[in-house]
Tab-separated table of C-alpha atoms in Angstrom:
chain	number	residue	atom	x	y	z
A	1	UNK	CA	-19.302	17.017	4.023
A	2	UNK	CA	-15.512	17.045	3.800
A	3	UNK	CA	-13.114	14.110	3.979
A	4	UNK	CA	-11.875	15.201	7.404
A	5	UNK	CA	-15.343	15.495	8.933
A	6	UNK	CA	-16.390	11.925	8.148
A	7	UNK	CA	-16.838	9.329	10.888
A	8	UNK	CA	-15.330	6.056	9.665
A	9	UNK	CA	-15.945	2.481	10.705
A	10	UNK	CA	-13.099	0.039	10.983
A	11	UNK	CA	-12.562	-2.529	8.272
A	12	UNK	CA	-13.231	-6.175	9.040
A	13	UNK	CA	-10.386	-7.569	11.162
A	14	UNK	CA	-9.689	-10.440	8.762
A	15	UNK	CA	-9.250	-8.070	5.822
A	16	UNK	CA	-6.696	-6.082	7.813
A	17	UNK	CA	-4.963	-9.343	8.774
A	18	UNK	CA	-4.697	-10.490	5.137
A	19	UNK	CA	-3.277	-7.127	4.022
A	20	UNK	CA	-0.800	-7.172	6.929
A	21	UNK	CA	0.412	-10.674	6.093
A	22	UNK	CA	0.815	-9.757	2.424
A	23	UNK	CA	2.764	-6.587	3.279
A	24	UNK	CA	5.035	-8.504	5.682
A	25	UNK	CA	5.716	-11.275	3.133
A	26	UNK	CA	6.607	-8.711	0.453
A	27	UNK	CA	8.981	-6.925	2.857
A	28	UNK	CA	10.617	-10.176	3.950
A	29	UNK	CA	11.111	-11.382	0.388
A	30	UNK	CA	12.709	-8.088	-0.606
A	31	UNK	CA	15.145	-8.167	2.309
A	32	UNK	CA	16.073	-11.852	2.523
A	33	UNK	CA	15.239	-13.598	-0.757
A	34	UNK	CA	18.307	-14.945	-2.575
A	35	UNK	CA	17.609	-13.118	-5.829
A	36	UNK	CA	20.376	-13.679	-8.393
A	37	UNK	CA	20.751	-10.047	-9.350
A	38	UNK	CA	19.322	-6.659	-8.549
A	39	UNK	CA	17.247	-6.888	-11.728
A	40	UNK	CA	15.562	-10.069	-10.458
A	41	UNK	CA	14.808	-8.361	-7.148
A	42	UNK	CA	13.451	-5.310	-8.928
A	43	UNK	CA	11.198	-7.448	-11.142
A	44	UNK	CA	10.051	-9.401	-8.080
A	45	UNK	CA	9.138	-6.134	-6.377
A	46	UNK	CA	7.182	-4.993	-9.391
A	47	UNK	CA	5.223	-8.274	-9.575
A	48	UNK	CA	4.390	-8.242	-5.857
A	49	UNK	CA	3.554	-4.553	-5.967
A	50	UNK	CA	1.137	-5.183	-8.830
A	51	UNK	CA	-0.526	-7.993	-6.866
A	52	UNK	CA	-0.637	-5.851	-3.714
A	53	UNK	CA	-2.218	-2.923	-5.582
A	54	UNK	CA	-4.746	-5.194	-7.263
A	55	UNK	CA	-5.801	-6.862	-4.004
A	56	UNK	CA	-5.702	-3.533	-2.168
A	57	UNK	CA	-7.967	-1.958	-4.784
A	58	UNK	CA	-10.545	-4.706	-4.446
A	59	UNK	CA	-10.287	-4.480	-0.648
A	60	UNK	CA	-10.869	-0.719	-0.826
A	61	UNK	CA	-13.968	-1.192	-2.971
A	62	UNK	CA	-15.186	-3.990	-0.667
A	63	UNK	CA	-14.778	-1.702	2.344
A	64	UNK	CA	-16.929	0.858	0.553
A	65	UNK	CA	-19.874	-1.549	0.813
A	66	UNK	CA	-19.093	-2.339	4.440
A	67	UNK	CA	-18.650	1.297	5.493
A	68	UNK	CA	-20.500	3.830	3.321
A	69	UNK	CA	-18.665	6.893	4.665
A	70	UNK	CA	-16.248	8.574	2.268
A	71	UNK	CA	-17.360	6.154	-0.423
A	72	UNK	CA	-16.133	8.476	-3.173
A	73	UNK	CA	-12.531	8.371	-1.907
A	74	UNK	CA	-12.706	4.619	-1.420
A	75	UNK	CA	-14.057	4.103	-4.914
A	76	UNK	CA	-11.410	6.429	-6.401
A	77	UNK	CA	-8.506	4.795	-4.540
A	78	UNK	CA	-9.872	1.326	-5.324
A	79	UNK	CA	-10.150	2.005	-9.047
A	80	UNK	CA	-6.716	3.682	-9.209
A	81	UNK	CA	-5.149	0.752	-7.327
A	82	UNK	CA	-6.825	-1.843	-9.566
A	83	UNK	CA	-5.760	-0.037	-12.744
A	84	UNK	CA	-2.182	0.449	-11.490
A	85	UNK	CA	-1.905	-3.154	-10.286
A	86	UNK	CA	-3.365	-4.538	-13.517
A	87	UNK	CA	-1.028	-2.440	-15.665
A	88	UNK	CA	2.018	-3.466	-13.658
A	89	UNK	CA	1.063	-7.150	-13.891
A	90	UNK	CA	0.327	-6.965	-17.622
A	91	UNK	CA	3.438	-4.944	-18.504
A	92	UNK	CA	6.074	-5.624	-15.831
A	93	UNK	CA	8.987	-4.962	-18.166
A	94	UNK	CA	7.567	-1.643	-19.328
A	95	UNK	CA	6.817	-0.638	-15.753
A	96	UNK	CA	10.192	-1.795	-14.440
A	97	UNK	CA	12.636	-1.095	-17.240
A	98	UNK	CA	11.234	1.384	-19.767
A	99	UNK	CA	9.606	3.776	-17.294
A	100	UNK	CA	11.393	3.386	-13.933
A	101	UNK	CA	11.568	7.091	-13.156
A	102	UNK	CA	7.896	7.698	-13.864
A	103	UNK	CA	6.999	4.514	-12.011
A	104	UNK	CA	8.927	5.659	-8.935
A	105	UNK	CA	7.262	9.082	-9.042
A	106	UNK	CA	3.776	7.588	-9.384
A	107	UNK	CA	4.499	5.133	-6.579
A	108	UNK	CA	5.700	8.002	-4.384
A	109	UNK	CA	2.598	10.073	-5.099
A	110	UNK	CA	0.331	7.083	-4.485
A	111	UNK	CA	2.021	6.301	-1.171
A	112	UNK	CA	1.773	9.957	-0.135
A	113	UNK	CA	-1.971	10.084	-0.922
A	114	UNK	CA	-2.626	6.751	0.784
A	115	UNK	CA	-0.642	7.868	3.843
A	116	UNK	CA	-2.618	11.078	4.153
A	117	UNK	CA	-5.894	9.164	3.881
A	118	UNK	CA	-4.751	6.719	6.566
A	119	UNK	CA	-3.781	9.586	8.869
A	120	UNK	CA	-7.199	11.191	8.418
A	121	UNK	CA	-8.844	7.835	9.128
A	122	UNK	CA	-6.694	7.411	12.258
A	123	UNK	CA	-7.746	10.782	13.642
A	124	UNK	CA	-11.385	9.929	12.950
A	125	UNK	CA	-11.365	6.649	14.869
A	126	UNK	CA	-9.459	4.261	12.632
A	127	UNK	CA	-6.976	3.341	15.383
A	128	UNK	CA	-3.305	3.901	16.093
A	129	UNK	CA	-2.267	1.275	13.532
A	130	UNK	CA	-3.736	3.295	10.683
A	131	UNK	CA	-1.933	6.403	11.968
A	132	UNK	CA	1.476	4.742	12.165
A	133	UNK	CA	0.986	3.071	8.797
A	134	UNK	CA	-0.050	6.452	7.351
A	135	UNK	CA	3.157	8.072	8.628
A	136	UNK	CA	5.242	5.216	7.209
A	137	UNK	CA	3.524	5.542	3.827
A	138	UNK	CA	4.070	9.310	3.785
A	139	UNK	CA	7.791	8.832	4.519
A	140	UNK	CA	7.947	6.075	1.875
A	141	UNK	CA	6.309	8.376	-0.676
A	142	UNK	CA	8.595	11.304	0.134
A	143	UNK	CA	11.703	9.095	-0.154
A	144	UNK	CA	10.606	7.866	-3.563
A	145	UNK	CA	9.706	11.347	-4.779
A	146	UNK	CA	13.074	12.691	-3.583
A	147	UNK	CA	14.891	9.921	-5.485
A	148	UNK	CA	12.833	10.422	-8.637
A	149	UNK	CA	15.700	11.790	-10.722
A	150	UNK	CA	18.536	9.538	-9.570
A	151	UNK	CA	19.717	6.538	-11.510
A	152	UNK	CA	19.492	4.241	-8.479
A	153	UNK	CA	15.845	4.984	-7.763
A	154	UNK	CA	14.915	1.332	-8.273
A	155	UNK	CA	17.305	0.271	-5.506
A	156	UNK	CA	15.930	2.922	-3.160
A	157	UNK	CA	12.450	1.667	-3.963
A	158	UNK	CA	13.449	-1.904	-3.048
A	159	UNK	CA	14.816	-0.919	0.364
A	160	UNK	CA	11.990	1.489	1.148
A	161	UNK	CA	9.359	-1.071	0.145
A	162	UNK	CA	11.058	-3.780	2.209
A	163	UNK	CA	11.093	-1.651	5.357
A	164	UNK	CA	7.551	-0.416	4.726
A	165	UNK	CA	6.312	-3.957	4.169
A	166	UNK	CA	7.857	-5.351	7.342
A	167	UNK	CA	6.861	-2.526	9.686
A	168	UNK	CA	3.483	-1.881	8.099
A	169	UNK	CA	2.673	-5.598	7.949
A	170	UNK	CA	3.398	-6.115	11.647
A	171	UNK	CA	1.318	-3.062	12.567
A	172	UNK	CA	-1.627	-4.257	10.472
A	173	UNK	CA	-1.447	-7.770	11.938
A	174	UNK	CA	-1.349	-6.467	15.518
A	175	UNK	CA	-4.184	-4.030	14.824
A	176	UNK	CA	-6.282	-6.800	13.217
A	177	UNK	CA	-6.050	-8.951	16.330
A	178	UNK	CA	-6.747	-5.975	18.596
A	179	UNK	CA	-9.798	-5.144	16.497
A	180	UNK	CA	-10.974	-8.756	16.638
A	181	UNK	CA	-10.937	-8.688	20.444
A	182	UNK	CA	-12.980	-5.467	20.528
């Protein structure tokens, strides 16, 4: 059985709502928070990204028990997200200052993989919200990978994450309430 031939169930509506609210809050903070300097904003992004990855990893593993299809991918993405989120939270300075180029590349690759998985899920019955969010994540990943070598890659990451968080958060919230009605 391949990843594209799997019938998927939707996640619980409340889990989608929580992830949507978190994504929206992260996007709003990155756009409108009165951070003193760009370094403060960058460190704030790294902390929230670590929390988001950690929670997202646990949510992915939880969904594996709720929906057994494609459990291998869910387990893999959950473990990778938990490890990445834990590392970023334990070593925010190393992740943000010492290795920004590698961090941006890894974030771009992760977003690209997650976007592709969401697109596959959308075409297999996951809903239009998963499809739009998958496209946004693919664009986000490609932007970060294109800016991998530039010195301002951290600033690009802040703007891309802010836009992704706002748009993706609204889409997840709307989809959660639509799923709840169904």
